[in-house]
């Protein structure tokens, strides 16, 4: 792995070239003020009136005009064994990461982004999608969400566990990507999970602002 390009004491916002709502980006930067763009995310940042601290990627998407304007902030990483999102996660150090613009345009890119965060149990990443905030579940999780809210568990391997505060408890169930998945459960009270195995949690995006604190990241 190459040397670290940027380090942040707290959180960093990673911006890709996919769907990125201006209000979501403002919220993300309020929680994680550092801004690093992944390849074509550099053009997206400039279009939104922002200059990222760094742009990292294989540079197959960043425009020539964006590359010229951003100059030394641009870091070309030629290897093709990781996505541009993965390159950012490999080369930026932070307490936690908020990822925006890595979903929405192409399904294969969205799936790759989900796979990236599922593979990183020791690297807290919250992915901001069109309707959801998504993160890899720690082994022990407690979230206080309103009764009736949607709460989904998606396995990226064999997953078992216990739950409180869900309409359909998960104890005794075996989850797997090609088997049972836990989409569209419903909150009945404060949610407590004990999970074994790699799983992503999806909750409505409007609770993004509460997640870093709930996950012990702030």
mmCIF file of C-alpha atoms in Angstrom:
data_model
loop_
_atom_site.group_PDB
_atom_site.id
_atom_site.type_symbol
_atom_site.label_atom_id
_atom_site.label_comp_id
_atom_site.label_asym_id
_atom_site.label_seq_id
_atom_site.Cartn_x
_atom_site.Cartn_y
_atom_site.Cartn_z
ATOM 1 C CA UNK A 1 0.000 0.000 0.000
ATOM 2 C CA UNK A 2 1.194 3.514 -0.773
ATOM 3 C CA UNK A 3 1.897 6.100 1.890
ATOM 4 C CA UNK A 4 -1.012 7.879 3.539
ATOM 5 C CA UNK A 5 -1.988 10.975 1.555
ATOM 6 C CA UNK A 6 -4.140 12.780 4.147
ATOM 7 C CA UNK A 7 -4.809 12.364 7.879
ATOM 8 C CA UNK A 8 -7.656 13.757 9.964
ATOM 9 C CA UNK A 9 -8.033 13.705 13.727
ATOM 10 C CA UNK A 10 -11.804 13.257 13.467
ATOM 11 C CA UNK A 11 -14.001 12.467 10.482
ATOM 12 C CA UNK A 12 -13.549 12.983 6.759
ATOM 13 C CA UNK A 13 -16.139 13.239 4.011
ATOM 14 C CA UNK A 14 -15.349 11.249 0.858
ATOM 15 C CA UNK A 15 -17.102 12.475 -2.290
ATOM 16 C CA UNK A 16 -17.590 10.346 -5.385
ATOM 17 C CA UNK A 17 -18.964 11.156 -8.801
ATOM 18 C CA UNK A 18 -22.372 9.532 -8.248
ATOM 19 C CA UNK A 19 -25.529 10.989 -6.759
ATOM 20 C CA UNK A 20 -24.661 13.687 -4.217
ATOM 21 C CA UNK A 21 -27.344 15.983 -2.861
ATOM 22 C CA UNK A 22 -26.112 19.449 -1.836
ATOM 23 C CA UNK A 23 -27.984 19.279 1.490
ATOM 24 C CA UNK A 24 -26.519 15.831 2.245
ATOM 25 C CA UNK A 25 -23.030 17.109 1.512
ATOM 26 C CA UNK A 26 -23.548 20.077 3.827
ATOM 27 C CA UNK A 27 -24.698 17.741 6.602
ATOM 28 C CA UNK A 28 -21.759 15.404 6.015
ATOM 29 C CA UNK A 29 -19.257 18.258 6.154
ATOM 30 C CA UNK A 30 -20.853 19.475 9.379
ATOM 31 C CA UNK A 31 -20.072 16.084 10.920
ATOM 32 C CA UNK A 32 -16.775 15.430 9.114
ATOM 33 C CA UNK A 33 -15.319 18.722 7.807
ATOM 34 C CA UNK A 34 -12.390 17.286 5.834
ATOM 35 C CA UNK A 35 -13.212 16.700 2.156
ATOM 36 C CA UNK A 36 -11.464 14.197 -0.109
ATOM 37 C CA UNK A 37 -12.762 13.424 -3.596
ATOM 38 C CA UNK A 38 -12.551 10.111 -5.413
ATOM 39 C CA UNK A 39 -11.595 10.698 -9.054
ATOM 40 C CA UNK A 40 -14.618 12.323 -10.772
ATOM 41 C CA UNK A 41 -15.817 13.461 -7.362
ATOM 42 C CA UNK A 42 -13.272 16.242 -7.810
ATOM 43 C CA UNK A 43 -15.401 17.703 -10.610
ATOM 44 C CA UNK A 44 -18.510 17.273 -8.468
ATOM 45 C CA UNK A 45 -16.872 19.188 -5.605
ATOM 46 C CA UNK A 46 -15.843 22.044 -7.902
ATOM 47 C CA UNK A 47 -19.343 22.207 -9.392
ATOM 48 C CA UNK A 48 -20.691 22.623 -5.851
ATOM 49 C CA UNK A 49 -18.233 25.445 -5.142
ATOM 50 C CA UNK A 50 -15.888 23.367 -2.980
ATOM 51 C CA UNK A 51 -12.183 22.601 -3.298
ATOM 52 C CA UNK A 52 -11.299 19.166 -1.862
ATOM 53 C CA UNK A 53 -8.173 18.670 0.226
ATOM 54 C CA UNK A 54 -7.168 15.869 -2.152
ATOM 55 C CA UNK A 55 -8.435 13.935 -5.156
ATOM 56 C CA UNK A 56 -7.486 10.251 -5.249
ATOM 57 C CA UNK A 57 -8.091 7.704 -7.995
ATOM 58 C CA UNK A 58 -7.012 6.200 -11.267
ATOM 59 C CA UNK A 59 -8.183 9.451 -12.911
ATOM 60 C CA UNK A 60 -10.309 7.898 -15.621
ATOM 61 C CA UNK A 61 -13.194 10.210 -14.672
ATOM 62 C CA UNK A 62 -11.684 13.525 -13.522
ATOM 63 C CA UNK A 63 -11.865 16.080 -16.323
ATOM 64 C CA UNK A 64 -8.772 17.741 -17.751
ATOM 65 C CA UNK A 65 -10.115 21.084 -16.531
ATOM 66 C CA UNK A 66 -10.615 19.680 -13.032
ATOM 67 C CA UNK A 67 -7.134 18.189 -13.012
ATOM 68 C CA UNK A 68 -5.604 21.497 -14.051
ATOM 69 C CA UNK A 69 -7.543 23.498 -11.487
ATOM 70 C CA UNK A 70 -6.813 21.123 -8.611
ATOM 71 C CA UNK A 71 -3.142 20.740 -9.465
ATOM 72 C CA UNK A 72 -1.035 19.193 -6.697
ATOM 73 C CA UNK A 73 -4.158 18.098 -4.820
ATOM 74 C CA UNK A 74 -4.613 15.347 -7.424
ATOM 75 C CA UNK A 75 -3.054 11.962 -6.613
ATOM 76 C CA UNK A 76 -2.938 9.380 -9.383
ATOM 77 C CA UNK A 77 -3.138 5.787 -8.098
ATOM 78 C CA UNK A 78 -2.819 3.548 -11.117
ATOM 79 C CA UNK A 79 -3.488 0.101 -9.599
ATOM 80 C CA UNK A 80 -6.751 -1.541 -10.633
ATOM 81 C CA UNK A 81 -7.192 -3.931 -7.707
ATOM 82 C CA UNK A 82 -9.397 -1.478 -5.823
ATOM 83 C CA UNK A 83 -12.138 1.013 -6.619
ATOM 84 C CA UNK A 84 -11.560 4.741 -6.312
ATOM 85 C CA UNK A 85 -13.616 4.600 -3.104
ATOM 86 C CA UNK A 86 -11.324 1.860 -1.840
ATOM 87 C CA UNK A 87 -8.252 3.864 -2.797
ATOM 88 C CA UNK A 88 -9.528 6.756 -0.677
ATOM 89 C CA UNK A 89 -10.185 4.445 2.259
ATOM 90 C CA UNK A 90 -6.702 2.958 1.884
ATOM 91 C CA UNK A 91 -4.853 6.268 1.614
ATOM 92 C CA UNK A 92 -6.764 8.562 3.981
ATOM 93 C CA UNK A 93 -6.600 8.153 7.746
ATOM 94 C CA UNK A 94 -9.466 9.392 9.895
ATOM 95 C CA UNK A 95 -11.481 8.477 12.968
ATOM 96 C CA UNK A 96 -14.445 7.789 10.675
ATOM 97 C CA UNK A 97 -15.543 8.274 7.066
ATOM 98 C CA UNK A 98 -18.752 9.582 5.518
ATOM 99 C CA UNK A 99 -19.102 8.463 1.897
ATOM 100 C CA UNK A 100 -21.341 10.384 -0.509
ATOM 101 C CA UNK A 101 -21.644 10.095 -4.293
ATOM 102 C CA UNK A 102 -20.810 6.390 -4.461
ATOM 103 C CA UNK A 103 -24.355 5.256 -5.263
ATOM 104 C CA UNK A 104 -27.087 6.097 -7.713
ATOM 105 C CA UNK A 105 -25.591 6.229 -11.199
ATOM 106 C CA UNK A 106 -24.486 2.630 -11.790
ATOM 107 C CA UNK A 107 -25.579 -0.443 -9.891
ATOM 108 C CA UNK A 108 -22.158 -2.107 -10.181
ATOM 109 C CA UNK A 109 -20.519 0.949 -8.566
ATOM 110 C CA UNK A 110 -23.114 0.914 -5.783
ATOM 111 C CA UNK A 111 -22.529 -2.796 -5.116
ATOM 112 C CA UNK A 112 -18.767 -2.242 -5.112
ATOM 113 C CA UNK A 113 -19.130 0.541 -2.525
ATOM 114 C CA UNK A 114 -21.255 -1.695 -0.290
ATOM 115 C CA UNK A 115 -18.678 -4.455 -0.634
ATOM 116 C CA UNK A 116 -15.902 -2.032 0.364
ATOM 117 C CA UNK A 117 -17.496 -1.108 3.674
ATOM 118 C CA UNK A 118 -18.515 -4.698 4.390
ATOM 119 C CA UNK A 119 -14.845 -5.735 4.151
ATOM 120 C CA UNK A 120 -13.578 -3.146 6.657
ATOM 121 C CA UNK A 121 -14.609 -4.106 10.217
ATOM 122 C CA UNK A 122 -11.973 -1.851 11.775
ATOM 123 C CA UNK A 123 -12.621 1.206 9.600
ATOM 124 C CA UNK A 124 -15.913 2.963 10.450
ATOM 125 C CA UNK A 125 -17.614 4.085 7.233
ATOM 126 C CA UNK A 126 -21.126 5.484 6.866
ATOM 127 C CA UNK A 127 -22.328 5.509 3.274
ATOM 128 C CA UNK A 128 -24.969 8.086 2.355
ATOM 129 C CA UNK A 129 -27.318 6.859 -0.369
ATOM 130 C CA UNK A 130 -30.469 8.345 -1.881
ATOM 131 C CA UNK A 131 -32.771 7.187 0.921
ATOM 132 C CA UNK A 132 -30.490 5.398 3.359
ATOM 133 C CA UNK A 133 -27.526 5.728 5.664
ATOM 134 C CA UNK A 134 -25.547 2.482 5.543
ATOM 135 C CA UNK A 135 -22.773 1.147 7.774
ATOM 136 C CA UNK A 136 -21.159 -2.129 8.745
ATOM 137 C CA UNK A 137 -22.681 -3.344 11.993
ATOM 138 C CA UNK A 138 -20.324 -3.569 14.956
ATOM 139 C CA UNK A 139 -20.677 -6.687 17.084
ATOM 140 C CA UNK A 140 -22.680 -4.684 19.630
ATOM 141 C CA UNK A 141 -25.040 -1.940 18.461
ATOM 142 C CA UNK A 142 -27.641 0.234 20.153
ATOM 143 C CA UNK A 143 -29.726 2.756 18.209
ATOM 144 C CA UNK A 144 -32.642 4.755 19.527
ATOM 145 C CA UNK A 145 -34.979 5.258 16.563
ATOM 146 C CA UNK A 146 -38.685 6.163 16.486
ATOM 147 C CA UNK A 147 -41.193 3.340 16.675
ATOM 148 C CA UNK A 148 -42.257 2.177 13.240
ATOM 149 C CA UNK A 149 -39.084 3.186 11.418
ATOM 150 C CA UNK A 150 -37.569 0.903 8.817
ATOM 151 C CA UNK A 151 -34.474 -1.042 9.915
ATOM 152 C CA UNK A 152 -32.709 -3.407 7.535
ATOM 153 C CA UNK A 153 -29.900 -5.902 8.039
ATOM 154 C CA UNK A 154 -28.127 -7.128 4.913
ATOM 155 C CA UNK A 155 -25.572 -9.938 5.334
ATOM 156 C CA UNK A 156 -22.314 -10.055 3.373
ATOM 157 C CA UNK A 157 -21.510 -13.523 4.670
ATOM 158 C CA UNK A 158 -22.892 -15.930 7.245
ATOM 159 C CA UNK A 159 -24.507 -13.847 10.016
ATOM 160 C CA UNK A 160 -26.292 -14.787 13.236
ATOM 161 C CA UNK A 161 -27.322 -12.723 16.222
ATOM 162 C CA UNK A 162 -29.854 -11.489 18.713
ATOM 163 C CA UNK A 163 -32.004 -8.394 18.757
ATOM 164 C CA UNK A 164 -34.264 -6.292 20.919
ATOM 165 C CA UNK A 165 -36.527 -3.518 19.692
ATOM 166 C CA UNK A 166 -37.379 -5.053 16.312
ATOM 167 C CA UNK A 167 -40.807 -6.230 15.227
ATOM 168 C CA UNK A 168 -39.284 -9.448 13.869
ATOM 169 C CA UNK A 169 -36.536 -10.680 16.245
ATOM 170 C CA UNK A 170 -33.501 -12.249 14.604
ATOM 171 C CA UNK A 171 -32.505 -14.777 17.275
ATOM 172 C CA UNK A 172 -32.227 -18.271 15.815
ATOM 173 C CA UNK A 173 -32.082 -17.044 12.216
ATOM 174 C CA UNK A 174 -29.207 -17.684 9.834
ATOM 175 C CA UNK A 175 -28.586 -14.851 7.390
ATOM 176 C CA UNK A 176 -26.589 -15.109 4.142
ATOM 177 C CA UNK A 177 -26.372 -13.075 0.911
ATOM 178 C CA UNK A 178 -27.835 -15.933 -1.131
ATOM 179 C CA UNK A 179 -30.282 -16.934 1.617
ATOM 180 C CA UNK A 180 -32.242 -15.113 4.284
ATOM 181 C CA UNK A 181 -31.736 -11.343 4.449
ATOM 182 C CA UNK A 182 -33.194 -8.893 6.931
ATOM 183 C CA UNK A 183 -34.723 -6.144 4.849
ATOM 184 C CA UNK A 184 -37.557 -3.898 6.046
ATOM 185 C CA UNK A 185 -37.782 -4.866 9.694
ATOM 186 C CA UNK A 186 -39.568 -2.337 11.912
ATOM 187 C CA UNK A 187 -38.481 -0.586 15.092
ATOM 188 C CA UNK A 188 -40.590 -1.193 18.219
ATOM 189 C CA UNK A 189 -38.270 0.524 20.714
ATOM 190 C CA UNK A 190 -34.559 1.163 21.270
ATOM 191 C CA UNK A 191 -32.766 -1.318 19.011
ATOM 192 C CA UNK A 192 -30.038 -3.528 20.455
ATOM 193 C CA UNK A 193 -28.159 -5.963 18.239
ATOM 194 C CA UNK A 194 -25.530 -8.598 18.946
ATOM 195 C CA UNK A 195 -24.200 -9.855 15.617
ATOM 196 C CA UNK A 196 -21.632 -12.392 14.480
ATOM 197 C CA UNK A 197 -20.488 -12.022 10.869
ATOM 198 C CA UNK A 198 -20.319 -9.227 8.304
ATOM 199 C CA UNK A 199 -23.596 -7.337 7.961
ATOM 200 C CA UNK A 200 -24.630 -3.890 6.803
ATOM 201 C CA UNK A 201 -27.280 -1.859 8.580
ATOM 202 C CA UNK A 202 -29.569 0.399 6.551
ATOM 203 C CA UNK A 203 -31.674 3.081 8.233
ATOM 204 C CA UNK A 204 -33.475 6.106 6.753
ATOM 205 C CA UNK A 205 -31.039 8.830 5.731
ATOM 206 C CA UNK A 206 -32.705 11.418 7.951
ATOM 207 C CA UNK A 207 -30.977 9.815 10.968
ATOM 208 C CA UNK A 208 -27.492 10.314 9.549
ATOM 209 C CA UNK A 209 -26.772 13.154 11.975
ATOM 210 C CA UNK A 210 -27.252 10.858 14.978
ATOM 211 C CA UNK A 211 -25.162 7.918 13.740
ATOM 212 C CA UNK A 212 -21.570 9.028 14.453
ATOM 213 C CA UNK A 213 -22.400 9.663 18.118
ATOM 214 C CA UNK A 214 -24.483 6.476 18.409
ATOM 215 C CA UNK A 215 -21.560 4.484 17.000
ATOM 216 C CA UNK A 216 -19.105 6.105 19.427
ATOM 217 C CA UNK A 217 -17.271 8.010 16.680
ATOM 218 C CA UNK A 218 -17.650 11.531 18.105
#
